[in-house]
Coordinates of C-alpha atoms and ligand atoms in Angstrom, one line a residue:
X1 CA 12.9 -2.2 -23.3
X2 CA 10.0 0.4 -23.7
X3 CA 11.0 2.1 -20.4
X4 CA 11.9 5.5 -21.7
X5 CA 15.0 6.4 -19.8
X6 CA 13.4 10.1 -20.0
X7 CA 10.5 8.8 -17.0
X8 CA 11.2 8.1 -13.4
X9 CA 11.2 4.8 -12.6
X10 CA 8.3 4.9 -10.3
X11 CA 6.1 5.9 -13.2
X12 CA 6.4 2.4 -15.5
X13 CA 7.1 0.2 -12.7
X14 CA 4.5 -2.1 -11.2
X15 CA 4.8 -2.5 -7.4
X16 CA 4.4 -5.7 -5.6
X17 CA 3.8 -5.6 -1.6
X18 CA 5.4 -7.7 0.7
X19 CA 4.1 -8.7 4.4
X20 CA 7.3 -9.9 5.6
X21 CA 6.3 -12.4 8.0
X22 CA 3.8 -13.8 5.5
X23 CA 6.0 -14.3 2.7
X24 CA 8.3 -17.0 2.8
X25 CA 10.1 -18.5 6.4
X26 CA 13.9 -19.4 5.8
X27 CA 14.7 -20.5 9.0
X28 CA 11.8 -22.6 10.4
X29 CA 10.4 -20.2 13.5
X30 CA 7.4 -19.4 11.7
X31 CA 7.7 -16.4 10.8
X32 CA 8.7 -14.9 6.9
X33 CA 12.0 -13.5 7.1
X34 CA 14.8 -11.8 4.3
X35 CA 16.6 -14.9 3.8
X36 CA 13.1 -16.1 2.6
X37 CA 12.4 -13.4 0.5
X38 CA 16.1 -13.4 -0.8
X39 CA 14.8 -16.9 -2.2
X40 CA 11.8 -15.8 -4.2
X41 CA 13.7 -13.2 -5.8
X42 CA 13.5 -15.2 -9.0
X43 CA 9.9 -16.0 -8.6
X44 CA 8.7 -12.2 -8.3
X45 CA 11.6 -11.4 -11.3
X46 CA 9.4 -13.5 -13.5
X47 CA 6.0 -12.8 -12.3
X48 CA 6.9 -9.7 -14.2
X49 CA 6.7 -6.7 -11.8
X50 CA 9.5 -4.2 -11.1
X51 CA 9.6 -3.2 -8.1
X52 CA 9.1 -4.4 -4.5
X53 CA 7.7 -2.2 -1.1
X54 CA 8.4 -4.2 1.5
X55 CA 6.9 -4.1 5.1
X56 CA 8.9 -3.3 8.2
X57 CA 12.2 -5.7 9.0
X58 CA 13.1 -3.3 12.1
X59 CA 13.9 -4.4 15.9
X60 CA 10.1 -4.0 17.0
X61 CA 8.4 -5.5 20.2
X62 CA 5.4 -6.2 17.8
X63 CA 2.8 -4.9 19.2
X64 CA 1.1 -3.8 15.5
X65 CA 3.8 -6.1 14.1
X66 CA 6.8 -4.2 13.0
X67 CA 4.8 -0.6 12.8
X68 CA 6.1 -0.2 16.3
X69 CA 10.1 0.5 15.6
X70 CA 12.6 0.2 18.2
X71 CA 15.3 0.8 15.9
X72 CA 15.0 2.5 13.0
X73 CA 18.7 1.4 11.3
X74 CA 18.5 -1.9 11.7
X75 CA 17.3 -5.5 11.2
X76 CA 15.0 -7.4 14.2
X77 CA 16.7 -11.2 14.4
X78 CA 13.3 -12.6 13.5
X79 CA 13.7 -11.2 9.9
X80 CA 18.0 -12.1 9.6
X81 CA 20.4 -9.4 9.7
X82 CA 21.6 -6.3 7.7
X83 CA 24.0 -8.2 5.5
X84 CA 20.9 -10.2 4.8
X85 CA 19.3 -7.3 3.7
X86 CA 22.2 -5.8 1.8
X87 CA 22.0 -9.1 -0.3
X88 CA 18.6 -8.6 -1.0
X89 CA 19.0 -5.1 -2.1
X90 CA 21.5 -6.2 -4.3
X91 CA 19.9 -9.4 -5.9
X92 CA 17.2 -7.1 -6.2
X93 CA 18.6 -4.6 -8.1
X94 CA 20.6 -7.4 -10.2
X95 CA 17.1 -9.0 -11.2
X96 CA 15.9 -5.3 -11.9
X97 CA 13.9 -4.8 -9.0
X98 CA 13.5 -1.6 -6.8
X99 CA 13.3 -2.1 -3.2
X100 CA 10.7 0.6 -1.4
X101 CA 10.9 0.3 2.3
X102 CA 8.0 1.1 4.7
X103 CA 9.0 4.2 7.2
X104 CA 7.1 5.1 9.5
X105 CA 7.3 8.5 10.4
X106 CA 4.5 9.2 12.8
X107 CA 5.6 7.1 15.9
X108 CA 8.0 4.9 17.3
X109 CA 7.8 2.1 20.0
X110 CA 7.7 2.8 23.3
X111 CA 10.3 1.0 23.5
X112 CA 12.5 3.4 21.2
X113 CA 15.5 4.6 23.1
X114 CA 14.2 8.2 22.4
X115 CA 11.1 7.6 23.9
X116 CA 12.9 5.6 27.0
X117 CA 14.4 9.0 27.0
X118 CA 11.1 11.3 26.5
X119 CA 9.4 9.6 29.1
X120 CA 12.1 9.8 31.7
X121 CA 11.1 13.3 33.2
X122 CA 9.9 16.6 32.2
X123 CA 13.7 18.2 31.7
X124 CA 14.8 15.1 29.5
X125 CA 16.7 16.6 26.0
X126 CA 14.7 14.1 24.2
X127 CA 10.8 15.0 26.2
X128 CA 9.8 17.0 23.5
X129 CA 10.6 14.3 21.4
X130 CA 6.9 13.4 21.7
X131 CA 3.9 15.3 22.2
X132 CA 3.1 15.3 25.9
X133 CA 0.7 17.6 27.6
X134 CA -1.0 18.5 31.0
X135 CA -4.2 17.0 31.6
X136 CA -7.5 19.2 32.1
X137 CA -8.6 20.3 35.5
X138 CA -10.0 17.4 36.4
X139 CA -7.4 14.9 35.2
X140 CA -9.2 13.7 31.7
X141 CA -7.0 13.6 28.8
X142 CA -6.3 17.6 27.3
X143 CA -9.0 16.7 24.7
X144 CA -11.2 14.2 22.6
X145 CA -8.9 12.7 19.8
X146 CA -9.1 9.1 19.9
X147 CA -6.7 6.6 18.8
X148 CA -7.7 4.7 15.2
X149 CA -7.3 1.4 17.4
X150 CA -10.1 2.3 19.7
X151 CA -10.9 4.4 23.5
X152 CA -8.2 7.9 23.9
X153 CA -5.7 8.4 22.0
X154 CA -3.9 9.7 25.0
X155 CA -1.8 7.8 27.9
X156 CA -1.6 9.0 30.9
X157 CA 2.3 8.8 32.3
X158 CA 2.2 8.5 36.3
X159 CA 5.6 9.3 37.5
X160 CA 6.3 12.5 34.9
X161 CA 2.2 13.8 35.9
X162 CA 1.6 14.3 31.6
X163 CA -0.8 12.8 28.9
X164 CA 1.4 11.8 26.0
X165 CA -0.1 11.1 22.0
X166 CA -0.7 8.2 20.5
X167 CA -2.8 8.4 17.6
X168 CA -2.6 3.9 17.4
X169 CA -1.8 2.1 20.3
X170 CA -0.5 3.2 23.5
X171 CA 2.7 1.4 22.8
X172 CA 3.6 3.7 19.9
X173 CA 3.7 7.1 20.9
X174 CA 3.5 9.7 18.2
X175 CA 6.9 12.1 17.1
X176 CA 6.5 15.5 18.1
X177 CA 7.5 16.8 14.2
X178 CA 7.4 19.8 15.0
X179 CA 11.0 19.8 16.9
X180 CA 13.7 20.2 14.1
X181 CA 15.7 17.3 16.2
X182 CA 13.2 15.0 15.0
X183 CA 12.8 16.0 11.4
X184 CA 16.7 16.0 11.3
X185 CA 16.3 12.4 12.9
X186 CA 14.6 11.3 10.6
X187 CA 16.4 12.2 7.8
X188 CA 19.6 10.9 9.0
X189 CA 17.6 7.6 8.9
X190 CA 16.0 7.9 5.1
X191 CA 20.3 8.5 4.7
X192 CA 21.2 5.5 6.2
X193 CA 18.8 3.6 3.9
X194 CA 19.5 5.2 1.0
X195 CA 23.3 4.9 1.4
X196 CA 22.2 1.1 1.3
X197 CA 20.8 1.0 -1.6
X198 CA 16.9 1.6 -1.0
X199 CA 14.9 3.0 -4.3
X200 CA 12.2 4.9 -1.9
X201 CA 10.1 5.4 0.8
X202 CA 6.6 4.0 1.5
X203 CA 6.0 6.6 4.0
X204 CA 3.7 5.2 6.9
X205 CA 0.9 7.3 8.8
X206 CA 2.4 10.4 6.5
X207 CA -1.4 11.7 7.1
X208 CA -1.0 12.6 10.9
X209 CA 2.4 13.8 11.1
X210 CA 1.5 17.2 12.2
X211 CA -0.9 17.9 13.9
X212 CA -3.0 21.2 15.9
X213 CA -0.2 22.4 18.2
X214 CA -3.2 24.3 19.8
X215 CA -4.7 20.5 20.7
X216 CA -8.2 22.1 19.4
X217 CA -11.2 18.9 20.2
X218 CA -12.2 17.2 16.8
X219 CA -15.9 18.3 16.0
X220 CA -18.3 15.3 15.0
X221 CA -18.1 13.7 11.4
X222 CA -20.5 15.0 9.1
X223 CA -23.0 12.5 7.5
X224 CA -20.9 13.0 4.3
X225 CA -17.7 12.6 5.7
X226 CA -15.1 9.6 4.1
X227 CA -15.8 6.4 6.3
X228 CA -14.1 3.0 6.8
X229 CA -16.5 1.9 9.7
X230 CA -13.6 1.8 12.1
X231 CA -15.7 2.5 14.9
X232 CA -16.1 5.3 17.1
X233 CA -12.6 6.9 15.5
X234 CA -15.2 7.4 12.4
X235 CA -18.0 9.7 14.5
X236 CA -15.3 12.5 14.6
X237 CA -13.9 15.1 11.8
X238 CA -10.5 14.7 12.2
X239 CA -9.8 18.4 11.5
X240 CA -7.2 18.8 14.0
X241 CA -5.3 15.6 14.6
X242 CA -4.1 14.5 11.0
X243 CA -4.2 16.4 7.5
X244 CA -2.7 19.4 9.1
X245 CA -2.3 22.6 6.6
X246 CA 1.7 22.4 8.3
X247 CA 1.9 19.0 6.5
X248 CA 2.7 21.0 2.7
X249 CA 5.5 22.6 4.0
X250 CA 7.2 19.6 5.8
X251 CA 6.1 17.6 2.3
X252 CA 8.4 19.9 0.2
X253 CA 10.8 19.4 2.7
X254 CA 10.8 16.0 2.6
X255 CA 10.6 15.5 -1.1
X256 CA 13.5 18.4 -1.8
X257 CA 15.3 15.9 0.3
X258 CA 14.3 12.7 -1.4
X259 CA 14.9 14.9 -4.5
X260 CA 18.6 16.1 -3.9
X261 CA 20.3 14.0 -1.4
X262 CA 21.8 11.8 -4.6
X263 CA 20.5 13.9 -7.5
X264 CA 22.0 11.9 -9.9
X265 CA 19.0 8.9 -8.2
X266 CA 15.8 10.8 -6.8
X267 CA 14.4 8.8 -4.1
X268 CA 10.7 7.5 -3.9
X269 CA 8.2 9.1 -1.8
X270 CA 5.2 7.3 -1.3
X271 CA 2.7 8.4 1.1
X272 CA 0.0 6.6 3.1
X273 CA -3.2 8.6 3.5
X274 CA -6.7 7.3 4.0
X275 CA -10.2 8.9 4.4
X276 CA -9.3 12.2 2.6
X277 CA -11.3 14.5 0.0
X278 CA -10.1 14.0 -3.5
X279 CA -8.9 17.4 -3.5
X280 CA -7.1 17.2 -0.3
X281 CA -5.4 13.8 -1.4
X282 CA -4.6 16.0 -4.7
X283 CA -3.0 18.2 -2.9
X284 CA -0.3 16.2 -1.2
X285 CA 1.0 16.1 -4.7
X286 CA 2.0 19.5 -4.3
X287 CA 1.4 23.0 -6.3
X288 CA 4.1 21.9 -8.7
X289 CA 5.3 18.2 -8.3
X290 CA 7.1 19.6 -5.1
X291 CA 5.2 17.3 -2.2
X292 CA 5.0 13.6 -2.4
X293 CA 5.9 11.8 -5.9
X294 CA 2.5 10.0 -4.7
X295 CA -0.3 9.8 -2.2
X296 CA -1.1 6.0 -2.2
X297 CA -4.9 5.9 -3.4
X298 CA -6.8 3.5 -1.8
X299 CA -10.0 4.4 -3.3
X300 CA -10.8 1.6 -5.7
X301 CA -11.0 -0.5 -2.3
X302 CA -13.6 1.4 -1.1
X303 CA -15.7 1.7 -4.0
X304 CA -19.0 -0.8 -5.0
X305 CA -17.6 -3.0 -7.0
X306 CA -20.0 -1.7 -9.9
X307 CA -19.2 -0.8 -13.8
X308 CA -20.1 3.0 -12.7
X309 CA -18.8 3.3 -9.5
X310 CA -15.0 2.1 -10.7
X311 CA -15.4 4.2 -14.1
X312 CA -16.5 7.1 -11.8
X313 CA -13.3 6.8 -9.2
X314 CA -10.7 6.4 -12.2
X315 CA -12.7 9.2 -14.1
X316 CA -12.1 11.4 -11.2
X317 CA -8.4 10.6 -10.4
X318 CA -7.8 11.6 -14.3
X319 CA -9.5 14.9 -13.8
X320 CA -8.5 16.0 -10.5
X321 CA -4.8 15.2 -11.2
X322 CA -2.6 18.3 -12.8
X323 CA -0.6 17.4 -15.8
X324 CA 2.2 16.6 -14.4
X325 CA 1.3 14.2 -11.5
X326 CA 1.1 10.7 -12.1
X327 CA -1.8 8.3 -10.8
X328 CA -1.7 5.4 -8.8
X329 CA -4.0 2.4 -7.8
X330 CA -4.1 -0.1 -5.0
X331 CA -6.5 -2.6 -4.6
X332 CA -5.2 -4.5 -1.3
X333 CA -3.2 -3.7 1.1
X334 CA -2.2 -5.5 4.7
X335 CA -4.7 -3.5 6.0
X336 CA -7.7 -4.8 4.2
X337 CA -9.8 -7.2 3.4
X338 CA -8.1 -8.8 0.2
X339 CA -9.6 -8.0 -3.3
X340 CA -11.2 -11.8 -4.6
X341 CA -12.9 -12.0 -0.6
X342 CA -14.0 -8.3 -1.5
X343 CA -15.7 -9.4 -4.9
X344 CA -15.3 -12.6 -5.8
X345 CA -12.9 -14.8 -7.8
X346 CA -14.5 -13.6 -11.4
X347 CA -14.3 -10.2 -10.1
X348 CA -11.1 -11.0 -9.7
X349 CA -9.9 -11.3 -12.8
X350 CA -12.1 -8.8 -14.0
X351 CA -9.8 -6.6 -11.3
X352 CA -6.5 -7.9 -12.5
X353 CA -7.4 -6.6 -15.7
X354 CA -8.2 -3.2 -14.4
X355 CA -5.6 -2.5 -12.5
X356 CA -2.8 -3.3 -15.0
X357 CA -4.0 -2.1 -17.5
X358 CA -4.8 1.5 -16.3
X359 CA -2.8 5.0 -16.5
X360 CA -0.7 5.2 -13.1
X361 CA 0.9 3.1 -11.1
X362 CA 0.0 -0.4 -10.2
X363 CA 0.6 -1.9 -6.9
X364 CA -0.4 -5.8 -5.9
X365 CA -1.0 -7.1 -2.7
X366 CA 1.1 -10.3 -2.5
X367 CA -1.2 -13.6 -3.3
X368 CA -3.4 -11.2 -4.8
X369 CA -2.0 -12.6 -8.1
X370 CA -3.2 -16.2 -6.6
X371 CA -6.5 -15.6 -6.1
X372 CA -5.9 -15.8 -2.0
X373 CA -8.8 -14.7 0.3
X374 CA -9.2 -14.0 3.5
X375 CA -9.2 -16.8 6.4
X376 CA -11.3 -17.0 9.2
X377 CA -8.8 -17.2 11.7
X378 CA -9.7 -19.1 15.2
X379 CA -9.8 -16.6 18.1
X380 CA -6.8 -18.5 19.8
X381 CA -4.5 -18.0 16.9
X382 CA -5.9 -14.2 16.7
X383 CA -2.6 -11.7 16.3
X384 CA -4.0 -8.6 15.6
X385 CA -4.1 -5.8 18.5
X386 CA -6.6 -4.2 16.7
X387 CA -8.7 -7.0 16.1
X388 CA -8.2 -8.2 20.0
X389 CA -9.3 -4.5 21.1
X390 CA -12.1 -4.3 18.9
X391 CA -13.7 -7.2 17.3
X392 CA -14.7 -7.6 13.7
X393 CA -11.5 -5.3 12.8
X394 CA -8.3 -7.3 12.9
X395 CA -6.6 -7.7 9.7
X396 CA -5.1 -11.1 10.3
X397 CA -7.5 -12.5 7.6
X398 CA -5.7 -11.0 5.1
X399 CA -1.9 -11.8 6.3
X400 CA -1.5 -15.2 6.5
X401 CA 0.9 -17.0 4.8
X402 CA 1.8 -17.3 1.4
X403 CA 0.3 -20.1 -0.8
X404 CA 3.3 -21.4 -2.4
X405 CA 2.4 -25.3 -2.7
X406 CA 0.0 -27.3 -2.5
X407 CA 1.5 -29.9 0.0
X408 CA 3.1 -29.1 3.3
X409 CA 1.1 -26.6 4.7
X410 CA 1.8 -24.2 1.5
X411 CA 5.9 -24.9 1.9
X412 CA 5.8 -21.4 3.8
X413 CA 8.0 -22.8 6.4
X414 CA 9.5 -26.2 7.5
X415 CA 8.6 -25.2 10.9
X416 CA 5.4 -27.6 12.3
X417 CA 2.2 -25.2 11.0
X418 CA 1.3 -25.1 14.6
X419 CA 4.2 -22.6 15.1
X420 CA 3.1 -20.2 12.3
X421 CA 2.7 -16.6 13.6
X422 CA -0.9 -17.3 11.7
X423 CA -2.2 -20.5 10.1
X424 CA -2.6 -21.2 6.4
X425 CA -5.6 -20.9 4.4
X426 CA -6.8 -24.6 3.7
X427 CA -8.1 -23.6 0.3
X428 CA -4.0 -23.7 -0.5
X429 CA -4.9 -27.5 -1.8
X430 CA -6.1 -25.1 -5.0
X431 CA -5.1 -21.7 -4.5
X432 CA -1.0 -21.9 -4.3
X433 CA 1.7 -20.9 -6.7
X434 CA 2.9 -24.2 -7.8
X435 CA -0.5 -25.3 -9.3
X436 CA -1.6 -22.3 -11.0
X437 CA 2.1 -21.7 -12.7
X438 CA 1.1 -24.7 -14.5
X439 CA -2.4 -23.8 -15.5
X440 CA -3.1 -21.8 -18.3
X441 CA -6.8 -20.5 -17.1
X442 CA -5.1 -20.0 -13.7
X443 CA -5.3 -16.3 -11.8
X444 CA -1.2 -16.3 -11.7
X445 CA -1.6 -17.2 -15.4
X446 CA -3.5 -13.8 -16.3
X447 CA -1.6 -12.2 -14.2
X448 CA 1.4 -12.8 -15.5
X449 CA 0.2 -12.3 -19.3
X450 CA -0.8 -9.0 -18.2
X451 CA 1.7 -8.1 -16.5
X452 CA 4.5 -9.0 -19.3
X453 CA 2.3 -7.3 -21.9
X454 CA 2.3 -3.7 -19.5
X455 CA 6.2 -4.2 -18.8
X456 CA 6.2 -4.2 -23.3
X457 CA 3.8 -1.7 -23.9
X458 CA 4.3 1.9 -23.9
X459 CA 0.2 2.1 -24.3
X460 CA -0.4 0.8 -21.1
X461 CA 2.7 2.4 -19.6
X462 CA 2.2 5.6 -20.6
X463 CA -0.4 6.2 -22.9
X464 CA -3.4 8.4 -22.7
X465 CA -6.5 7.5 -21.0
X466 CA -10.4 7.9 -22.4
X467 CA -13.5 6.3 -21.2
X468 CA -15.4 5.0 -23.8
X469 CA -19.7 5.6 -23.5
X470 CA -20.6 2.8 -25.7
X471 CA -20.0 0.2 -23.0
X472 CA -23.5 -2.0 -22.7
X473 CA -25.0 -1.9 -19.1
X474 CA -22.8 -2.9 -16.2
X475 CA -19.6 -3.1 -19.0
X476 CA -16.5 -0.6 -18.3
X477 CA -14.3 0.3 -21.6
X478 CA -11.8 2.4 -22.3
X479 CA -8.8 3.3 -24.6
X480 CA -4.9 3.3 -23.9
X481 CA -3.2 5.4 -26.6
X482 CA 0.3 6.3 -27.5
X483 CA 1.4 7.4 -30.7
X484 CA 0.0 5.2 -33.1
X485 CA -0.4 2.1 -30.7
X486 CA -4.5 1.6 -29.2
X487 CA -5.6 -0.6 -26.9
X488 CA -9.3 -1.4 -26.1
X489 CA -10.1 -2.6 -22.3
X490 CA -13.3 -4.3 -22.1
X491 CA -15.1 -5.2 -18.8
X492 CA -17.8 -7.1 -18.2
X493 CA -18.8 -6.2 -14.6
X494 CA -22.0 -8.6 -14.9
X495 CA -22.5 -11.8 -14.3
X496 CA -24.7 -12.4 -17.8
X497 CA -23.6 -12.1 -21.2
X498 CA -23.1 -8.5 -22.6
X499 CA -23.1 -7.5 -26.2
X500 CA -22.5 -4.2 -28.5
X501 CA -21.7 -3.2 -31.6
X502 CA -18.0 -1.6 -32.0
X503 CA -17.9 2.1 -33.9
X504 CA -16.1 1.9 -36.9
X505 CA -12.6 3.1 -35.1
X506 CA -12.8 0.6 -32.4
X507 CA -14.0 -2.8 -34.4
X508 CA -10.4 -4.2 -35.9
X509 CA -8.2 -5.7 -33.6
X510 CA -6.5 -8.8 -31.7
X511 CA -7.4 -9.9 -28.5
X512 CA -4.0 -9.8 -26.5
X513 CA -5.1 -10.9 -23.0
X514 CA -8.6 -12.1 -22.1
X515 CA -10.2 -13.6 -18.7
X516 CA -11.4 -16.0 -20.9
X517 CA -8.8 -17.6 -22.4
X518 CA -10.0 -16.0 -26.1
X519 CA -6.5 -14.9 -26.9
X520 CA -5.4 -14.3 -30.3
X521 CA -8.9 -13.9 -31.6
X522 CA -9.7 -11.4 -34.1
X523 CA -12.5 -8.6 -33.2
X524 CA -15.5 -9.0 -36.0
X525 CA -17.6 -5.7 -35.3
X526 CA -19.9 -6.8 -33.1
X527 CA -18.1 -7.8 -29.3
X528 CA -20.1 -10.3 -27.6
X529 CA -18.5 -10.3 -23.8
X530 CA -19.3 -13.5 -21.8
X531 CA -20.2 -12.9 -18.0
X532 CA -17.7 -11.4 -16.1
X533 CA -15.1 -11.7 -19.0
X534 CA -12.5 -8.8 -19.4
X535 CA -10.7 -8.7 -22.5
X536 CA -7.3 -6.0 -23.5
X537 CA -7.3 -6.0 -27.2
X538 CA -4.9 -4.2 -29.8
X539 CA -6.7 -1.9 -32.4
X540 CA -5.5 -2.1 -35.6
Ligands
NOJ601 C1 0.3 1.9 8.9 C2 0.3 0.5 8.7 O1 -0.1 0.2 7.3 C3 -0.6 -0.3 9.6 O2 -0.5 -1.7 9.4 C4 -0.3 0.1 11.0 O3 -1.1 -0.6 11.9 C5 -0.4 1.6 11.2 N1 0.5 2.2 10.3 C6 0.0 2.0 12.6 O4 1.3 1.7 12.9

């Protein structure tokens, strides 16, 4: 294999995201489960990527579907057990797959034993747990920090006479991190899970995890400010209720930890952060590969889907980035819109192609590699707290369930389709694994072609990166080098024919993997791209 033993793991591997409930239902309720996924091991083996981030599987009453942990070392009955997931971890590693888990470290439920405890009264061990303060003179909340779900983000508690934080809903009240009991609590958790066999961390919300102990108001967003049109949670700077300074320090913590606790295996740490300067996101990478071993980057989602704009975003994650910290690129996410609704199904491949072929990490949404797209999802069958709260937000479009088959209802579940947590997509008749593994123009096809030529390449692994400027109008090229090895991407963002004559150094060479089906075609000087065709070709 071309896996140099000398990397981390994390740095050749291709990720593949699963939304558990989504995914595959083993035991007809519904709702995906491990024993489902313990299943489709085999599948995801030979789709070719190496590694798996999986969302949460803990006791939860829901509310934001598993992001609201009860029980942070253990399994909820909906999803099976912890022998279940034991099994998985090992069938996982036995098919060469990591396992990430999601943690997340900025709340719990209100129904977490801790918080039972918190909110008890103002003497409880476990009160400063949270972060709970007096309200103003006049009873308001102590000041204006909204939750990213909409109104306050603070809940007044009756019987104890305090405001307590909640930076989502009110049913997930955020950890006071700045108590040692909780960092400690925590990591007696990441133990836990790494004692079992997890490969890393996809830490949740790491973005607000400290935050002003002074509780200072937000001031308004300047015009220029990072947006995702979330609402009113977008009109404010959110200088003093996530992206504290305090965060590097607990970072280093947390990554000497990941680092040391079995040296012989460094653990994963992969942090969520949205709406953040490029140099601030830079910067959770530490001064010296000493913070997280990456901040997820989100940005090719919110980026016009334009030759430019996408050379511009990957242009500036290979300056910004020191030496030694490695890049990474999402382009889905359960909290998003899904890529081929975003920009359509020749963008799509167009995508594929990107993404898989650039330098840093790749992760894939699941069904991404399907073609799936978002579903209008009638108001009745509506999950989504967000969505419920504020209208044109919730994010069950892009979770329903996986488009195995096909026939009945997608083979997600033997359970009646009625009882799915969220109905299936009806373009499943075409979109669904079982069809496209047989075709060879098929999304899962090119997905699969590239993803066996990265997992054989040390180019695209690990090679260097260099934007080429002789790309015609609306195209995107570039090189991956290593050693002698050269590969050509060539992207045709446009929905017409593009041509251009090759320099000298780029105009011999074999097309390896093309939208197009062109495979195995030689390069004659002159490269005539059809509309929105993207083509990976090896240089002689
Ligand atoms: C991060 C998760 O990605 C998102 O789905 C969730 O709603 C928030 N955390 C809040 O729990």
């Amino acid at each position: 294999m071309p896996n140099s033993h000398k990397l981390p793991w994390w740095r050749t591997n291709v990720n593949y995201q699963i939304y558990l409930r989504s995914f595959k239902d083993a035991n007809g309720d519904g709702i995906g489960d491990l024993q489902g996924l313990l299943e489709k091991i085999d599948y995801l083996a030979t789709l070719g990527i190496q590694a798996l981030w999986l969302t949460p599987f803990y006791p939860s009453p829901m509310k934001d579907f598993g992001y609201d942990v009860a029980d942070f070392k253990m399994v909820d009955p909906l999803f099976g057990d912890l022998s279940t997931l034991e099994q998985l971890v090992k069938k996982a590693h036995h098919n060469g797959l990591k396992l990430i888990t999601d943690l997340i470290l900025n709340h719990t439920s209100e129904a977490h034993p801790w918080f039972v405890d918190s909110r008890k009264d103002r003497k409880n061990p476990k009160r400063d747990w949270y972060i709970w303060a007096d309200p103003k003179a006049d009873g308001t909340p102590p000041n204006n920090w909204l939750s990213v779900f909409g109104g306050s983000a603070w809940e007044w508690d009756q019987p104890s006479g305090q405001y307590y934080l909640h930076t989502f809903l009110k049913e997930q009240p955020d950890l006071n991190w700045r108590n040692p009991e909780v960092k400690e609590a925590m990591l007696e958790v990441m133990r836990f899970w790494i004692d079992l066999g997890v490969d890393g961390f996809r830490l949740g919300c790491a973005h607000h995890l400290l935050k002003d102990p002074q509780l200072q108001d937000n001031p308004p967003a300047k015009p220029s400010h990072p947006r995702k049109d979330i609402g009113p949670y977008d009109m404010q700077q959110h200088l003093h209720d996530k992206g504290h300074p305090d965060l590097h320090p607990l970072f280093r913590e947390l990554r000497h930890f990941l680092d040391n606790y079995r040296p012989e295996f460094p653990r994963l740490g992969f942090g969520e952060l949205h709406g953040c300067s490029w140099e601030e996101w830079v910067s959770y990478y530490g001064q010296n590969d000493d913070e997280l071993h990456m901040p997820i980057n989100f940005n090719l989602m919110n980026t016009p889907w334009k030759a430019t704009a996408v050379r511009e975003v990957v242009e500036r994650v290979e300056s910004i980035l020191p030496d030694w910290a490695w890049p990474n690129y999402a382009l889905g996410s359960h909290d998003d819109p899904r890529l081929v609704t975003r920009v359509g199904e020749a963008q799509g491949r167009i995508a594929a192609v990107l993404l898989l072929t650039l330098r840093g990490t790749p992760t894939i949404y699941y069904g991404e590699e399907i073609g799936m797209t978002d579903m209008e999802i009638p108001h009745e069958r509506e999950q989504d707290t967000w969505g419920l709260r504020m209208p044109g937000l919730g994010r069950d479009g892009a979770r329903t369930p996986m488009q195995w088959s096909p026939r009945g209802n997608a083979n997600f579940s033997p359970a009646d389709p009625e009882k799915y947590w969220l109905p299936v997509n009806p373009n499943h008749h075409e979109v669904n694994v079982a069809s496209q593994l047989i075709r060879t123009e098929s999304m899962l096809t090119l997905y699969r072609r590239l993803l066996f030529l990265r997992a054989n390449t040390k180019a695209l692994q690990v090679g260097s990166y260099q934007g080429l400027d002789f790309a015609p109008d609306d195209c995107y090229f570039y090189l991956r080098a290593h050693r002698s090895e050269r590969f050509l991407v060539a992207l045709n963002f446009a929905d017409q024919v593009r041509e251009c004559p090759l320099p000298e150094q780029f105009n011999q060479g074999l097309i390896l993997v093309s939208t197009h089906e062109r495979e195995e075609k030689n390069l004659a000087g002159n490269l005539v791209l059809e509309k929105n065709e993207g083509l990976v070709v090896k240089l002689q």
